[in-house]
Coordinates of C-alpha atoms and ligand atoms in Angstrom, one line a residue:
X109 CA 0.0 0.0 0.0
X110 CA 2.8 2.4 1.1
X111 CA 4.8 1.6 -2.0
X112 CA 1.8 2.1 -4.2
X113 CA 1.1 5.5 -2.7
X114 CA 4.7 6.5 -3.2
X115 CA 4.6 5.5 -6.9
X116 CA 1.4 7.4 -7.3
X117 CA 3.0 10.5 -5.8
X118 CA 5.9 10.2 -8.1
X119 CA 3.6 9.8 -11.1
X120 CA 1.6 12.8 -10.0
X121 CA 4.7 15.0 -9.7
X122 CA 6.0 13.9 -13.1
X123 CA 2.6 14.8 -14.6
X124 CA 2.6 18.2 -12.9
X125 CA 6.1 18.8 -14.2
X126 CA 5.0 17.8 -17.7
X127 CA 2.0 20.2 -17.8
X128 CA 3.7 22.9 -15.9
X129 CA 3.6 25.3 -18.8
X130 CA -0.2 25.4 -18.5
X131 CA -0.7 25.7 -14.8
X132 CA -2.2 28.9 -13.4
X133 CA -0.2 31.2 -11.1
X134 CA 3.5 32.1 -11.0
X135 CA 6.2 29.7 -12.0
X136 CA 8.2 30.2 -8.8
X137 CA 6.7 31.4 -5.5
X138 CA 8.8 34.2 -4.0
X139 CA 10.2 34.1 -0.5
X140 CA 9.3 36.7 2.1
X141 CA 12.1 38.7 3.8
X142 CA 14.9 36.5 2.5
X143 CA 18.3 38.0 2.0
X144 CA 20.3 38.2 -1.3
X145 CA 23.2 37.4 -1.3
X146 CA 22.6 34.7 1.3
X147 CA 24.4 35.6 4.6
X148 CA 27.2 33.4 5.9
X149 CA 25.2 32.5 9.0
X150 CA 21.6 33.3 9.7
X151 CA 19.0 32.0 12.1
X152 CA 15.5 33.1 11.2
X153 CA 12.2 32.4 12.8
X154 CA 9.0 32.0 10.9
X155 CA 6.9 32.4 14.0
X156 CA 8.3 35.3 15.9
X157 CA 8.2 38.7 14.3
X158 CA 8.2 42.4 14.8
X159 CA 6.0 45.0 13.1
X160 CA 8.0 47.9 11.7
X161 CA 6.4 51.3 11.9
X162 CA 8.1 53.1 9.0
X163 CA 7.1 56.7 10.0
X164 CA 8.3 56.3 13.6
X165 CA 11.4 54.3 12.7
X166 CA 14.9 55.6 13.5
X167 CA 18.5 54.4 13.5
X168 CA 19.8 55.0 17.0
X169 CA 23.6 55.2 17.5
X170 CA 24.8 53.5 20.6
X171 CA 27.0 55.3 23.1
X172 CA 30.5 55.3 21.7
X173 CA 29.5 55.2 18.1
X174 CA 31.0 58.1 16.1
X175 CA 29.0 59.7 13.4
X176 CA 30.0 61.2 10.0
X177 CA 28.3 62.3 6.8
X178 CA 28.7 58.9 5.2
X179 CA 26.8 57.2 8.1
X180 CA 24.1 59.8 8.2
X181 CA 23.5 59.7 4.5
X182 CA 23.1 55.9 4.7
X183 CA 20.5 56.3 7.4
X184 CA 18.6 58.7 5.1
X185 CA 18.8 56.3 2.1
X186 CA 17.5 53.3 4.1
X187 CA 14.8 55.4 5.8
X188 CA 13.6 56.2 2.3
X189 CA 13.7 52.5 1.3
X190 CA 11.4 51.7 4.2
X191 CA 9.0 54.5 3.3
X192 CA 8.9 53.2 -0.2
X193 CA 8.1 49.7 1.1
X194 CA 5.4 51.0 3.3
X195 CA 3.5 52.1 0.2
X196 CA 2.7 48.4 -0.4
X197 CA 0.6 48.1 2.7
X198 CA -3.1 48.5 2.3
X199 CA -4.8 48.6 5.7
X200 CA -4.5 50.8 8.7
X201 CA -2.3 49.1 11.2
X202 CA -5.0 49.5 14.0
X203 CA -7.3 47.2 12.2
X204 CA -5.1 44.1 12.1
X205 CA -5.1 41.3 14.5
X206 CA -1.6 40.5 15.4
X207 CA -0.8 36.8 15.9
X208 CA 0.9 34.7 18.6
X209 CA 4.4 35.3 17.5
X210 CA 4.1 39.1 17.7
X211 CA 7.2 40.4 19.6
X212 CA 6.3 44.1 19.4
X213 CA 6.7 47.2 17.3
X214 CA 10.1 47.8 15.9
X215 CA 10.7 51.5 15.9
X216 CA 14.5 51.6 16.1
X217 CA 17.6 49.8 15.1
X218 CA 20.6 50.3 17.4
X219 CA 23.8 51.0 15.6
X220 CA 27.1 50.0 17.1
X221 CA 30.0 51.1 15.0
X222 CA 33.1 50.2 17.0
X223 CA 35.7 51.7 14.7
X224 CA 36.1 55.2 13.3
X225 CA 33.6 57.1 11.1
X226 CA 35.7 59.1 8.6
X227 CA 34.0 60.9 5.7
X228 CA 37.2 61.2 3.6
X229 CA 37.7 57.5 3.6
X230 CA 37.7 55.4 0.3
X231 CA 36.6 51.8 0.2
X232 CA 39.6 49.5 -0.6
X233 CA 40.3 45.9 -1.6
X234 CA 41.0 45.1 2.0
X235 CA 38.2 46.9 3.7
X236 CA 36.3 44.9 6.4
X237 CA 32.7 44.4 5.4
X238 CA 31.7 42.1 8.2
X239 CA 28.8 42.8 10.5
X240 CA 26.4 41.2 13.0
X241 CA 22.7 41.8 13.2
X242 CA 20.3 40.9 15.9
X243 CA 16.5 41.4 15.5
X244 CA 15.4 39.5 18.6
X245 CA 13.5 39.9 21.8
X246 CA 16.7 40.7 23.6
X247 CA 18.2 43.2 21.2
X248 CA 17.7 44.9 17.9
X249 CA 21.2 45.9 16.9
X250 CA 23.6 46.2 14.1
X251 CA 27.3 45.9 15.0
X252 CA 30.4 46.4 12.8
X253 CA 34.0 47.4 13.1
X254 CA 33.9 49.6 10.0
X255 CA 31.5 51.9 8.3
X256 CA 31.6 49.5 5.3
X257 CA 30.3 46.7 7.6
X258 CA 27.5 49.0 8.8
X259 CA 26.5 49.7 5.1
X260 CA 26.3 46.0 4.3
X261 CA 24.4 45.3 7.5
X262 CA 21.9 48.1 6.7
X263 CA 21.2 46.5 3.3
X264 CA 20.6 43.2 5.0
X265 CA 18.3 44.7 7.6
X266 CA 16.3 46.4 4.8
X267 CA 15.9 43.1 3.0
X268 CA 14.5 41.4 6.1
X269 CA 11.6 43.8 6.0
X270 CA 8.7 42.4 4.0
X271 CA 5.0 42.7 3.5
X272 CA 2.9 40.3 5.7
X273 CA 0.5 37.9 4.2
X274 CA -2.5 40.2 4.7
X275 CA -0.5 43.0 3.0
X276 CA -1.3 45.2 5.9
X277 CA 2.0 45.8 7.6
X278 CA 5.7 45.6 7.3
X279 CA 6.9 42.5 9.0
X280 CA 10.4 41.5 10.1
X281 CA 11.0 38.0 11.3
X282 CA 13.1 37.5 14.4
X283 CA 16.7 36.8 13.1
X284 CA 20.3 36.6 14.1
X285 CA 22.9 37.1 11.4
X286 CA 26.7 36.9 11.3
X287 CA 27.9 37.9 7.9
X288 CA 31.1 38.6 5.9
X289 CA 32.0 38.2 2.2
X290 CA 33.6 35.1 0.8
X291 CA 35.7 37.1 -1.6
X292 CA 37.1 40.7 -1.3
X293 CA 36.6 41.8 -4.9
X294 CA 33.1 41.5 -6.1
X295 CA 32.8 43.5 -9.3
X296 CA 30.8 44.4 -12.3
X297 CA 32.3 45.5 -15.6
X298 CA 30.5 48.1 -17.7
X299 CA 31.6 49.2 -21.1
X300 CA 31.0 52.9 -22.0
X301 CA 33.0 52.8 -25.3
X302 CA 31.0 50.5 -27.6
X303 CA 27.9 52.4 -26.5
X304 CA 27.9 55.6 -24.4
X305 CA 26.1 55.1 -21.1
X306 CA 24.6 58.1 -19.4
X307 CA 25.4 59.2 -15.9
X308 CA 21.9 58.3 -14.8
X309 CA 22.2 54.6 -15.9
X310 CA 25.6 54.4 -14.3
X311 CA 24.2 55.6 -11.0
X312 CA 21.3 53.2 -11.2
X313 CA 23.9 50.5 -11.8
X314 CA 25.7 51.5 -8.6
X315 CA 22.4 51.4 -6.7
X316 CA 21.8 47.9 -7.9
X317 CA 25.3 46.8 -7.0
X318 CA 24.6 48.0 -3.4
X319 CA 21.4 45.9 -3.3
X320 CA 23.6 42.9 -4.2
X321 CA 26.6 43.8 -2.0
X322 CA 28.9 44.2 -5.0
X323 CA 31.9 46.5 -4.2
X324 CA 33.9 47.2 -7.4
X325 CA 32.8 49.0 -10.5
X326 CA 35.2 48.1 -13.3
X327 CA 34.7 50.9 -15.7
X328 CA 35.9 49.9 -19.2
X329 CA 35.8 53.5 -20.1
X330 CA 37.5 53.7 -23.5
X331 CA 38.2 51.3 -26.3
X332 CA 38.7 51.2 -30.1
X333 CA 35.3 52.6 -30.9
X334 CA 35.1 55.7 -28.7
X335 CA 37.0 57.7 -26.1
X336 CA 34.4 59.4 -23.9
X337 CA 36.7 60.2 -21.0
X338 CA 37.6 63.9 -20.9
X339 CA 41.2 64.4 -20.1
X340 CA 42.2 67.8 -18.8
X341 CA 45.7 67.5 -20.1
X342 CA 44.8 66.0 -23.4
X343 CA 41.2 67.2 -24.2
X344 CA 41.7 66.3 -27.9
X345 CA 41.4 62.6 -27.0
X346 CA 37.7 62.9 -26.4
X347 CA 37.2 65.9 -28.7
X348 CA 38.2 63.7 -31.6
X349 CA 37.8 60.2 -30.1
X350 CA 34.3 60.4 -28.5
X351 CA 31.1 59.6 -30.5
X352 CA 30.2 63.2 -29.8
X353 CA 32.6 65.8 -28.3
X354 CA 30.0 67.4 -26.0
X355 CA 27.1 65.0 -25.4
X356 CA 28.8 61.6 -25.3
X357 CA 31.6 62.4 -22.9
X358 CA 32.3 62.1 -19.2
X359 CA 33.4 65.5 -18.0
X360 CA 35.8 65.7 -14.9
X361 CA 32.7 66.7 -12.9
X362 CA 30.7 63.6 -14.1
X363 CA 33.6 61.3 -13.2
X364 CA 34.0 62.9 -9.8
X365 CA 30.3 62.5 -9.2
X366 CA 30.3 58.9 -10.1
X367 CA 33.3 58.2 -7.9
X368 CA 31.7 60.0 -4.9
X369 CA 28.3 58.3 -5.4
X370 CA 30.1 55.0 -5.4
X371 CA 32.3 55.8 -2.5
X372 CA 29.6 56.7 0.0
X373 CA 28.0 53.3 -0.9
X374 CA 31.2 51.4 -0.3
X375 CA 31.9 50.8 -4.0
X376 CA 35.4 51.2 -5.5
X377 CA 35.7 52.6 -9.1
X378 CA 38.4 51.0 -11.1
X379 CA 38.9 52.5 -14.6
X380 CA 40.3 50.4 -17.4
X381 CA 42.5 52.1 -20.0
X382 CA 43.2 49.1 -22.2
X383 CA 46.4 49.2 -24.2
X384 CA 48.3 48.4 -26.4
X385 CA 45.4 47.0 -28.4
X386 CA 41.9 48.3 -28.3
X387 CA 43.2 51.8 -28.8
X388 CA 41.9 53.0 -32.2
X389 CA 40.0 55.9 -30.7
X390 CA 43.2 57.3 -29.1
X391 CA 44.6 57.5 -32.7
X392 CA 41.9 59.9 -33.8
X393 CA 43.9 62.7 -32.0
X394 CA 47.2 61.0 -31.5
X395 CA 48.0 58.8 -34.4
X396 CA 51.7 58.9 -33.5
X397 CA 51.0 56.7 -30.6
X398 CA 49.9 53.8 -32.8
X399 CA 51.7 51.5 -35.2
X400 CA 50.9 52.3 -38.8
X401 CA 49.6 49.3 -40.7
X402 CA 51.2 49.6 -44.1
X403 CA 48.9 47.2 -46.0
X404 CA 45.5 48.7 -45.0
X405 CA 46.6 52.3 -44.3
X406 CA 45.1 51.9 -40.8
X407 CA 46.6 51.9 -37.4
X408 CA 47.3 48.9 -35.1
X409 CA 48.3 48.7 -31.4
X410 CA 50.4 51.3 -29.7
X411 CA 54.0 51.6 -30.9
X412 CA 56.3 50.2 -28.3
X413 CA 59.4 51.2 -30.4
X414 CA 59.1 54.9 -29.6
X415 CA 60.0 56.5 -26.3
X416 CA 57.4 59.2 -27.0
X417 CA 54.6 56.6 -26.5
X418 CA 55.7 56.1 -23.0
X419 CA 56.3 59.8 -22.3
X420 CA 52.7 60.4 -23.4
X421 CA 51.4 57.5 -21.2
X422 CA 53.4 58.8 -18.3
X423 CA 51.7 62.1 -18.4
X424 CA 48.3 60.6 -19.1
X425 CA 48.4 58.2 -16.1
X426 CA 49.7 60.9 -13.9
X427 CA 46.5 62.8 -14.5
X428 CA 44.4 59.6 -14.0
X429 CA 46.1 59.0 -10.7
X430 CA 44.7 62.3 -9.5
X431 CA 41.2 61.3 -10.6
X432 CA 40.7 57.7 -9.7
X433 CA 42.0 57.3 -6.1
X434 CA 41.7 53.5 -5.7
X435 CA 45.0 51.6 -5.3
X436 CA 44.3 49.6 -8.4
X437 CA 44.0 50.4 -12.1
X438 CA 43.1 48.0 -14.9
X439 CA 45.6 48.2 -17.8
X440 CA 43.9 45.7 -20.2
X441 CA 46.5 44.0 -22.3
X442 CA 44.1 41.6 -24.1
X443 CA 43.6 40.6 -27.7
X444 CA 46.6 42.4 -29.2
X445 CA 46.6 42.0 -32.9
X446 CA 50.2 41.4 -34.0
X447 CA 49.7 41.9 -37.8
X448 CA 50.6 45.6 -37.8
X449 CA 53.7 45.1 -35.7
X450 CA 54.7 42.4 -38.2
X451 CA 54.4 44.9 -41.1
X452 CA 56.4 47.6 -39.5
X453 CA 60.1 48.0 -40.4
X454 CA 60.7 50.2 -37.4
X455 CA 59.3 47.5 -35.1
X456 CA 61.3 44.8 -36.8
X457 CA 64.5 46.7 -36.4
X458 CA 63.6 47.7 -32.8
X459 CA 63.1 44.0 -31.9
X460 CA 66.5 43.2 -33.4
X461 CA 68.4 45.8 -31.5
X462 CA 66.6 44.8 -28.3
X463 CA 66.9 41.1 -28.9
X464 CA 63.1 40.6 -28.7
X465 CA 62.3 37.4 -30.5
X466 CA 58.5 37.2 -30.5
X467 CA 55.6 39.5 -30.7
X468 CA 54.4 38.1 -27.3
X469 CA 57.7 39.2 -25.9
X470 CA 57.3 42.6 -27.5
X471 CA 53.9 42.9 -25.9
X472 CA 55.4 41.9 -22.6
X473 CA 58.1 44.6 -23.1
X474 CA 55.4 47.2 -23.6
X475 CA 53.1 46.3 -20.8
X476 CA 56.0 45.9 -18.3
X477 CA 57.0 49.4 -19.0
X478 CA 53.4 50.6 -18.5
X479 CA 53.1 48.6 -15.2
X480 CA 56.4 50.1 -14.0
X481 CA 55.3 53.6 -14.7
X482 CA 51.9 53.2 -12.9
X483 CA 53.7 51.5 -10.1
X484 CA 55.7 54.7 -9.6
X485 CA 52.4 56.4 -9.3
X486 CA 51.4 54.1 -6.5
X487 CA 49.0 52.1 -8.5
X488 CA 48.8 48.3 -8.4
X489 CA 47.9 46.8 -11.8
X490 CA 45.1 44.5 -13.0
X491 CA 45.8 42.9 -16.4
X492 CA 43.9 40.5 -18.6
X493 CA 45.3 37.0 -18.6
X494 CA 47.2 37.3 -21.9
X495 CA 49.7 39.5 -20.1
X496 CA 50.5 36.6 -17.8
X497 CA 50.4 33.9 -20.5
X498 CA 52.9 35.9 -22.7
X499 CA 55.3 35.8 -19.8
X500 CA 55.5 39.4 -18.7
X501 CA 57.2 39.9 -15.3
X502 CA 54.4 41.1 -13.1
X503 CA 55.1 43.4 -10.1
X504 CA 54.2 42.0 -6.6
X505 CA 50.6 43.0 -6.2
X506 CA 49.4 42.6 -9.8
X507 CA 46.0 40.9 -10.3
X508 CA 45.6 38.6 -13.3
X509 CA 42.1 38.8 -14.7
X510 CA 41.1 35.4 -16.1
X511 CA 38.4 35.9 -18.7
X512 CA 38.8 33.2 -21.4
X513 CA 36.2 30.4 -20.9
X514 CA 38.4 27.9 -22.7
X515 CA 40.7 26.1 -20.2
X516 CA 39.9 28.5 -17.4
X517 CA 40.7 25.9 -14.7
X518 CA 44.1 25.4 -16.1
X519 CA 44.7 29.1 -16.4
X520 CA 43.7 29.7 -12.8
X521 CA 46.0 26.9 -11.8
X522 CA 48.9 28.3 -13.7
X523 CA 48.3 31.8 -12.4
X524 CA 48.0 30.9 -8.8
X525 CA 50.7 28.2 -8.9
X526 CA 53.1 30.9 -9.9
X527 CA 52.1 32.8 -6.8
X528 CA 50.0 35.5 -8.6
X529 CA 46.7 36.7 -7.4
X530 CA 43.7 36.3 -9.7
X531 CA 40.3 37.8 -10.5
X532 CA 37.8 35.6 -12.2
X533 CA 35.3 36.3 -15.0
X534 CA 35.5 33.4 -17.4
X535 CA 32.0 32.1 -17.1
X536 CA 30.4 35.3 -16.0
X537 CA 30.2 37.1 -19.3
X538 CA 26.7 38.6 -19.3
X539 CA 26.7 39.1 -23.0
X540 CA 26.4 35.3 -23.3
X541 CA 22.6 35.1 -23.6
X542 CA 20.5 32.0 -23.0
X543 CA 16.8 31.8 -22.8
X544 CA 14.9 32.7 -19.6
X545 CA 16.4 31.9 -16.3
X546 CA 20.0 31.9 -17.6
X547 CA 21.2 33.3 -14.3
X548 CA 21.5 29.7 -13.3
X549 CA 24.4 29.2 -15.8
X550 CA 26.3 31.9 -13.9
X551 CA 25.3 30.4 -10.6
X552 CA 26.6 26.9 -11.4
X553 CA 30.1 28.3 -12.0
X554 CA 32.5 28.7 -9.1
X555 CA 36.1 30.0 -9.3
X556 CA 37.2 27.7 -6.5
X557 CA 36.5 24.6 -8.7
X558 CA 39.9 24.2 -10.1
X559 CA 42.6 21.8 -9.2
X560 CA 44.4 24.1 -6.7
X561 CA 45.8 23.7 -3.3
X562 CA 44.2 25.7 -0.4
X563 CA 47.0 28.2 -0.7
X564 CA 46.4 28.6 -4.4
X565 CA 42.7 29.1 -3.9
X566 CA 43.5 31.9 -1.4
X567 CA 45.1 33.8 -4.3
X568 CA 41.7 34.2 -6.0
X569 CA 40.6 37.6 -4.6
X570 CA 37.2 37.5 -6.3
X571 CA 35.7 38.1 -9.7
X572 CA 33.5 40.2 -11.9
X573 CA 30.4 39.9 -14.0
X574 CA 31.2 41.5 -17.4
X575 CA 28.7 43.5 -19.4
X576 CA 30.4 44.2 -22.7
X577 CA 28.6 47.0 -24.7
X578 CA 28.5 45.9 -28.3
X579 CA 24.7 45.4 -28.2
X580 CA 24.0 47.1 -24.9
X581 CA 23.2 50.8 -24.4
X582 CA 21.2 53.0 -22.0
X583 CA 18.0 51.3 -23.0
X584 CA 18.8 47.7 -22.1
X585 CA 21.8 48.0 -19.7
X586 CA 19.9 47.6 -16.5
X587 CA 17.6 44.8 -17.6
X588 CA 20.4 42.8 -19.2
X589 CA 22.6 43.0 -16.1
X590 CA 20.0 42.5 -13.4
X591 CA 19.2 40.1 -11.9
X592 CA 21.7 38.0 -13.9
X593 CA 24.7 39.6 -12.2
X594 CA 22.9 38.9 -8.9
X595 CA 23.9 35.3 -9.4
X596 CA 27.6 36.3 -9.6
X597 CA 27.1 38.6 -6.5
X598 CA 25.9 35.6 -4.5
X599 CA 28.7 33.3 -5.7
X600 CA 31.2 35.9 -4.5
X601 CA 29.6 36.8 -1.2
X602 CA 27.9 33.6 0.2
X603 CA 29.4 30.4 1.4
X604 CA 30.5 27.8 -1.2
X605 CA 27.8 25.5 -2.3
X606 CA 28.1 22.7 -4.9
X607 CA 24.4 21.9 -4.9
X608 CA 22.7 21.4 -8.3
X609 CA 19.3 22.0 -6.7
X610 CA 18.6 25.7 -7.2
X611 CA 15.1 25.6 -5.7
X612 CA 16.1 27.7 -2.7
X613 CA 18.0 30.5 -4.5
X614 CA 15.3 30.5 -7.3
X615 CA 12.6 31.6 -4.8
X616 CA 14.9 34.0 -3.1
X617 CA 15.9 35.6 -6.4
X618 CA 12.2 35.9 -7.3
X619 CA 11.7 38.1 -4.3
X620 CA 15.0 40.0 -4.7
X621 CA 14.1 40.9 -8.3
X622 CA 10.8 42.4 -7.1
X623 CA 12.7 44.2 -4.4
X624 CA 15.1 45.7 -7.0
X625 CA 12.1 46.7 -9.1
X626 CA 10.4 48.4 -6.2
X627 CA 13.6 50.4 -5.6
X628 CA 13.7 51.6 -9.2
X629 CA 16.0 49.1 -10.8
X630 CA 14.4 47.7 -14.0
X631 CA 15.6 44.2 -13.5
X632 CA 14.0 41.5 -15.7
X633 CA 12.0 38.6 -14.4
X634 CA 14.4 35.7 -13.5
X635 CA 12.3 32.6 -13.6
X636 CA 9.5 32.8 -16.0
X637 CA 5.8 33.7 -15.4
X638 CA 5.1 35.5 -12.2
X639 CA 4.2 38.8 -10.6
X640 CA 5.4 41.3 -8.0
X641 CA 3.3 42.9 -5.2
Ligands
NAG804 C1 9.0 35.0 7.8 O1 7.8 34.5 8.4 C2 6.8 34.2 7.4 C3 5.6 33.8 8.2 O2 5.7 32.7 8.9 C4 7.3 33.1 6.5 O3 6.3 32.9 5.6 C5 8.5 33.5 5.8 O4 9.0 32.5 5.1 C6 9.6 34.0 6.8 N1 10.7 34.5 6.1 C7 11.9 33.9 6.1 C8 12.9 34.5 5.2 O5 12.1 32.9 6.7
NAG805 C1 25.2 57.2 27.2 O1 26.1 58.0 27.8 C2 25.5 59.0 28.6 C3 26.5 59.9 29.2 O2 27.7 59.2 29.4 C4 24.6 58.4 29.7 O3 23.9 59.4 30.4 C5 23.5 57.5 29.0 O4 22.8 56.8 30.0 C6 24.2 56.5 28.1 N1 23.2 55.8 27.4 C7 23.2 54.5 27.2 C8 22.0 53.9 26.4 O5 24.0 53.7 27.8
NAG806 C1 29.4 47.8 20.9 O1 30.1 46.6 20.6 C2 31.3 46.3 21.2 C3 31.9 45.1 20.7 O2 31.0 44.0 20.8 C4 31.0 46.2 22.7 O3 32.2 46.0 23.4 C5 30.3 47.5 23.2 O4 30.0 47.4 24.6 C6 29.1 47.8 22.4 N1 28.6 49.1 22.8 C7 27.5 49.3 23.4 C8 27.1 50.7 23.7 O5 26.7 48.4 23.6
NAG807 C1 22.3 29.8 15.0 O1 21.8 28.9 15.9 C2 22.8 27.9 16.2 C3 22.2 26.8 17.1 O2 21.6 27.4 18.2 C4 24.0 28.5 16.9 O3 25.1 27.6 17.1 C5 24.6 29.6 15.9 O4 25.6 30.3 16.6 C6 23.5 30.6 15.6 N1 24.0 31.5 14.5 C7 23.8 32.8 14.6 C8 24.3 33.7 13.5 O5 23.2 33.3 15.5
NAG808 C1 60.4 55.0 -38.2 O1 61.4 55.5 -37.5 C2 62.0 56.7 -38.1 C3 63.2 57.1 -37.2 O2 62.9 57.1 -35.9 C4 60.9 57.8 -38.1 O3 61.5 58.9 -38.7 C5 59.8 57.3 -38.9 O4 58.7 58.2 -38.9 C6 59.3 56.0 -38.4 N1 58.3 55.4 -39.3 C7 57.0 55.1 -38.8 C8 56.1 54.6 -39.9 O5 56.7 55.3 -37.7
NAG809 C1 49.5 26.1 -18.1 O1 50.9 25.9 -18.0 C2 51.4 24.7 -18.7 C3 52.8 24.6 -18.4 O2 53.5 25.8 -18.6 C4 51.1 24.9 -20.2 O3 51.6 23.8 -20.9 C5 49.7 25.1 -20.4 O4 49.4 25.5 -21.7 C6 49.1 26.3 -19.5 N1 47.7 26.3 -19.6 C7 47.0 27.4 -19.9 C8 45.5 27.3 -20.1 O5 47.5 28.5 -20.1

């Protein structure tokens, strides 16, 4: 009898799965008050809860907690988020019958910042983002050593708040959370060269990054197609190299604004000035930097045989150092086309006199000089993997960015076995599109899954989701990135999981996407048919 019943249940489930396309209702039922990315440790009750009264709500600094503008502006932002959430409720609070697990009204969150609060501070690779959060009968408190930890904890707190089943109040389940990121560098690459992206969309992107606890904007700011960055020292670069000299450029004020907007949210801004390839737009105003291609009367990569190339870059990066204050800069170094170098007599004789035997070695010669000059400017370099593969000698703190999908496990092994630190993007190219729900492809990929020792795994500092801009502009940037990059954000923050059962994250992402929508991020539906409150 028991066996028969079991068989019947299995048959019924298979039948349901087969006809799923035609069932009424949403494909995936969203969670309520679940956090994305999943915290390292969380105990949450589904019986005991508080009712948050948004109008009365305050953040209360505990004795000993310093304050500063960054902290106060975070309180303002999250207060606004709660007011926004409150618009979902439909009944007056007085009219609801509160159930057994009601622990009381939650009108304040105590803030215990044990370290300093400094407005001038910039987030860094090594910042401490850990925090502890209690929402219990005994205490309602957020504790962190740094301001950055408080920011991450406020985001988590705001995500615990959800609409109750009667849609009449904001509920927050009793919880205890101890949280910290799995990787330090959790980035998103945007590309403002293939298509210009407006300030507004870049700021929305930063908002969404905060909601996913991402902490590094990799700004692939210029490339072959256009040079929208306005240099004060060399204004001709954007005058001639941008798609439009006035409307499709980032003025010094724009750049400053983006960096500040990111900084107060705990996000680093890392520009990429990719050389020696991907530089056609530089040649619009400075053709002398590039190698003439005799056959096609065009220009190839930068010309490493001329000292003037490096003099120019020295001046250029000195200006950049004053603008982008992070300790890292991305120098590119990918996909260098050697054909122009091969055609150039000057390059050939230069290689002879310098005993450079291959074009890979010539590229290494070039990039090493650039790495040396930015090192003198107190920048650490990030370079695409080719720079490593071509055998360049990399300075101490260089990060090797692994992006090629082919043999990525071997590449990570080779990079870390040589003692170099790595960033990972190989299976997180958002321009790879699959049909609905393809965030799962990104979710199944984990950088630690290569044949490395524990010590080698430690050298992976994180990774980035990459949104290349060939077919992405202002109109589809946000919906193409989110919530697909949320999958990457969770892989980089949350504890390792090798589960192939994505039922749990699927439901949580359903809620998280609605949450982003509510906060003004036009994320696309992650899981098929459904709806948001
Ligand atoms: C919070 O409590 C409600 C009511 O029991 C429950 O439906 C929901 O799943 C809980 N949320 C989380 C994230 O556990
Ligand atoms: C904070 O410190 C002040 C003065 O030292 C004291 O009067 C007050 O009771 C303290 N508050 C709390 C909550 O400990
Ligand atoms: C804040 O947290 C620290 C570290 O746990 C603790 O020592 C201190 O007493 C707390 N401050 C208050 C006012 O509770
Ligand atoms: C969750 O509960 C378990 C068991 O009581 C406890 O060991 C653990 O420390 C708790 N975790 C947090 C973050 O409170
Ligand atoms: C090759 O080098 C010579 C001598 O430095 C220079 O005058 C000439 O312009 C260079 N040719 C090209 C194509 O850059
Ligand atoms: C890794 O290094 C080995 C030994 O140098 C080399 O044969 C192999 O091609 C490298 N793999 C990759 C993917 O670079």
